Amino acid sequence: MQLFTRSRQLSDHTGSGADPADGPAGTTGHPAAAPAGTPGPSEQAPDGQAATRRDRWRPGHPRAARAVTVGTTVLAGGLLLFALLVPNRVERLSLESFFRIPAEGVLLATLLLALPPRPRRITAVVSGVLLGLLTVLKMVDMGFYQVLARPFDLVLDWILLDDAAEFVRESFGRGGQILAVIGVVVLFVALLVLMTLAAVRITNLMVRHRASAARTTLVLGVAWITCVTLGVQITGVPLATKGNAEMLGNRLEQVRAGLGDARVFEQQAAVDAFADTPPDQLFTGLRGKDVLFTFVESYGRVAIDDPAMAEPIGAVLKEGTGSLKAAGFESRSGWLRSPVTGAGSWLAHSTFLSGLWIKNQQRYRSLTTSDRMTLTSYFRKAGDWRTVGIVPGVRRAWPEGKYFGLDHIYDSEHLGYQGPYFSWTPVPDQFSMEAFERLEHGRKDRGPIMAEIILASSHNPWSPNARMIDWDELGDGSVFHEIKEEGTDPAEVWQAPEKVRTEYRKSIEYSLRSLTEWMERYGDEDTVLVFLGDHQPVPTVTAGSTGKDVPVTIVARDAKVLDRVADWNWTDGLKPAPDAPTWGMDEFRDRFMTAYGPQGGKGSGGSRGGSGGSSVPTG
């Protein structure tokens, strides 16, 4: 009985089961309950002066003091629930997602109530920091899903943050980049600090009301188990969730795979079916031809299949097929599956050219520092082609260009363009193609050319767009100043997904017309054009589709060129049929080299003659 009485006295003095070692309500040597409005341990000022000011303010404003205390506690609890319940994808954000029971929250509350005072305080701080980091990771995931349709890779994607900053600079200027970086840093620090303070505050509240907290935790635990067992949902959203644990489990597996990917890629890169092929046995079916490998930025399957785009883009492809046929050209089209979607063009380009699946930056770096031969470097090895690159999207040093076996590279500063940027795009596609004609293709007394051309007008954000003008009026590109002023404002366009999709469609139409009109105007019997999309556009355009297919087309006037790929069963014309063959983009190199090698068909074709690549000095 004496023990029971002493226990009741201790309970009365500490308040609802509070830990005697925590806070003024349960501090040893202070048996009396603290008067209303007295600050708790988490509210005590760090110095006497601040404490004096607070002590003077609270007694005189008890209601305001209580409102501030309650409001701060509610905000702290809401912040913790936000961290536990917010999904990592924008499309999953809904009111229902915040009315769930998080298993991780129940387990954390149980742990905090069970721990002794000192370990509990440490656990509260660590938990707050981890919840802050988890929230940051979810927000980064949102951005990656919106652009790349996949989550952030904790091992391989850090370099892409620098690329994102560079994209902001190129699209919105240096000032916009600085403001964006400052905003990201401030948000990151604020989340860590606020989440930690919130975790400490809610922990102190639970300890001061231990009995109530324990009962609530028990009820939530039982409710979670019941909801999982019965599959209870609210408008299709499960009421009980363990999404954070599943997300972190997936990330651990992602990290494990990322750490082992370098070894796997090294083994794959060591296998090259053409490594020992003599130069005179390479591309025998294309001797004397100008071969142009042209990438159309963000030209994905959505441009052809989406009901809102199918008719206008289909009309452009039909018109292009007809006009090319009238000029004596035939074409065949199929599908390739890109390793990326939304962004990461260089990964798609290197996949297409190397015959390896370049799905991340680590593989790209490994590739470009290796001796793996690419489609372009094999043309250089053959010795009969001058290899050039038209890369208007490159605005700074590009050391990887040497790896791809290009004799000369024309970036945005060396195409002679004096017009304006179109958002990210430095040079309109029509001008890029005309510059290629002026600088390389149209030169007299030259040998065959192999060109890698990267068209950038259809690059995000697709506003403002260039438009086709008379080829004879292109000049130095100054004419595009007026065209840009007529265009749309990207800030306005990106307020509505349908406007974004419309501007995307227009940019693809422009890129396709630039290519087909150039081919009609400058192509001849010895011109072979291979053009393809590098990846699908961002999910805003694809409406959430995760498909990675892109169109690929071969255009030539010489019938023998297309006869070599007759067994590919591609569709006649510039528009691939829905059921046309689909290959991984990494398969194209070997299939192409096989088709146009000695075993791929009879005759070498070409009226310009064989070796001429060395007749023009390299850059």
mmCIF file of N, CA and C in Angstrom, residues 85 96-102 224 227-228 230-243 246:
data_model
loop_
_atom_site.group_PDB
_atom_site.id
_atom_site.type_symbol
_atom_site.label_atom_id
_atom_site.label_comp_id
_atom_site.label_asym_id
_atom_site.label_seq_id
_atom_site.Cartn_x
_atom_site.Cartn_y
_atom_site.Cartn_z
ATOM 1 N N LEU A 85 4.275 10.640 -44.906
ATOM 2 C CA LEU A 85 3.186 10.269 -45.809
ATOM 3 C C LEU A 85 3.309 10.821 -47.224
ATOM 4 N N GLU A 96 -6.075 12.168 -49.973
ATOM 5 C CA GLU A 96 -6.200 10.867 -49.326
ATOM 6 C C GLU A 96 -4.849 10.308 -48.870
ATOM 7 N N SER A 97 -3.788 10.668 -49.576
ATOM 8 C CA SER A 97 -2.481 10.118 -49.226
ATOM 9 C C SER A 97 -1.994 10.596 -47.869
ATOM 10 N N PHE A 98 -2.583 11.688 -47.342
ATOM 11 C CA PHE A 98 -2.170 12.207 -46.044
ATOM 12 C C PHE A 98 -3.101 11.758 -44.918
ATOM 13 N N PHE A 99 -4.063 10.904 -45.234
ATOM 14 C CA PHE A 99 -4.947 10.341 -44.216
ATOM 15 C C PHE A 99 -4.705 8.838 -44.122
ATOM 16 N N ARG A 100 -3.458 8.490 -43.886
ATOM 17 C CA ARG A 100 -3.072 7.091 -43.759
ATOM 18 C C ARG A 100 -2.300 6.873 -42.462
ATOM 19 N N ILE A 101 -2.117 5.619 -42.121
ATOM 20 C CA ILE A 101 -1.364 5.274 -40.910
ATOM 21 C C ILE A 101 0.002 4.757 -41.343
ATOM 22 N N PRO A 102 1.065 5.498 -41.070
ATOM 23 C CA PRO A 102 2.389 5.040 -41.483
ATOM 24 C C PRO A 102 2.984 4.065 -40.468
ATOM 25 N N TRP A 224 -3.427 -0.347 -37.737
ATOM 26 C CA TRP A 224 -2.598 -0.600 -38.918
ATOM 27 C C TRP A 224 -2.661 -2.075 -39.303
ATOM 28 N N CYS A 227 -6.101 -2.888 -40.760
ATOM 29 C CA CYS A 227 -6.300 -2.344 -42.111
ATOM 30 C C CYS A 227 -5.515 -3.140 -43.148
ATOM 31 N N VAL A 228 -4.306 -3.561 -42.795
ATOM 32 C CA VAL A 228 -3.520 -4.367 -43.720
ATOM 33 C C VAL A 228 -4.182 -5.714 -43.947
ATOM 34 N N LEU A 230 -7.371 -6.525 -43.629
ATOM 35 C CA LEU A 230 -8.644 -6.410 -44.344
ATOM 36 C C LEU A 230 -8.524 -5.656 -45.662
ATOM 37 N N GLY A 231 -7.360 -5.068 -45.916
ATOM 38 C CA GLY A 231 -7.178 -4.310 -47.158
ATOM 39 C C GLY A 231 -8.027 -3.057 -47.225
ATOM 40 N N VAL A 232 -8.170 -2.356 -46.103
ATOM 41 C CA VAL A 232 -9.009 -1.164 -46.050
ATOM 42 C C VAL A 232 -8.399 -0.055 -46.908
ATOM 43 N N GLN A 233 -9.242 0.602 -47.725
ATOM 44 C CA GLN A 233 -8.779 1.679 -48.597
ATOM 45 C C GLN A 233 -9.721 2.869 -48.528
ATOM 46 N N ILE A 234 -9.163 4.051 -48.858
ATOM 47 C CA ILE A 234 -9.963 5.264 -48.990
ATOM 48 C C ILE A 234 -9.798 5.760 -50.417
ATOM 49 N N THR A 235 -10.862 5.670 -51.201
ATOM 50 C CA THR A 235 -10.838 6.043 -52.629
ATOM 51 C C THR A 235 -9.642 5.428 -53.348
ATOM 52 N N GLY A 236 -9.439 4.156 -53.083
ATOM 53 C CA GLY A 236 -8.382 3.428 -53.765
ATOM 54 C C GLY A 236 -7.013 3.527 -53.132
ATOM 55 N N VAL A 237 -6.866 4.314 -52.064
ATOM 56 C CA VAL A 237 -5.577 4.476 -51.382
ATOM 57 C C VAL A 237 -5.603 3.663 -50.094
ATOM 58 N N PRO A 238 -4.672 2.707 -49.912
ATOM 59 C CA PRO A 238 -4.649 1.901 -48.682
ATOM 60 C C PRO A 238 -4.516 2.783 -47.451
ATOM 61 N N LEU A 239 -5.320 2.491 -46.433
ATOM 62 C CA LEU A 239 -5.281 3.292 -45.216
ATOM 63 C C LEU A 239 -3.999 3.040 -44.428
ATOM 64 N N ALA A 240 -3.491 1.833 -44.460
ATOM 65 C CA ALA A 240 -2.237 1.491 -43.779
ATOM 66 C C ALA A 240 -1.119 1.449 -44.802
ATOM 67 N N THR A 241 0.017 2.040 -44.463
ATOM 68 C CA THR A 241 1.110 2.090 -45.429
ATOM 69 C C THR A 241 2.455 1.801 -44.762
ATOM 70 N N LYS A 242 3.331 1.215 -45.516
ATOM 71 C CA LYS A 242 4.739 1.049 -45.124
ATOM 72 C C LYS A 242 5.602 1.496 -46.308
ATOM 73 N N GLY A 243 5.122 2.547 -46.972
ATOM 74 C CA GLY A 243 5.767 3.023 -48.189
ATOM 75 C C GLY A 243 7.199 3.472 -47.994
ATOM 76 N N GLU A 246 9.442 0.409 -47.836
ATOM 77 C CA GLU A 246 9.576 -0.186 -49.171
ATOM 78 C C GLU A 246 10.463 0.665 -50.062
#
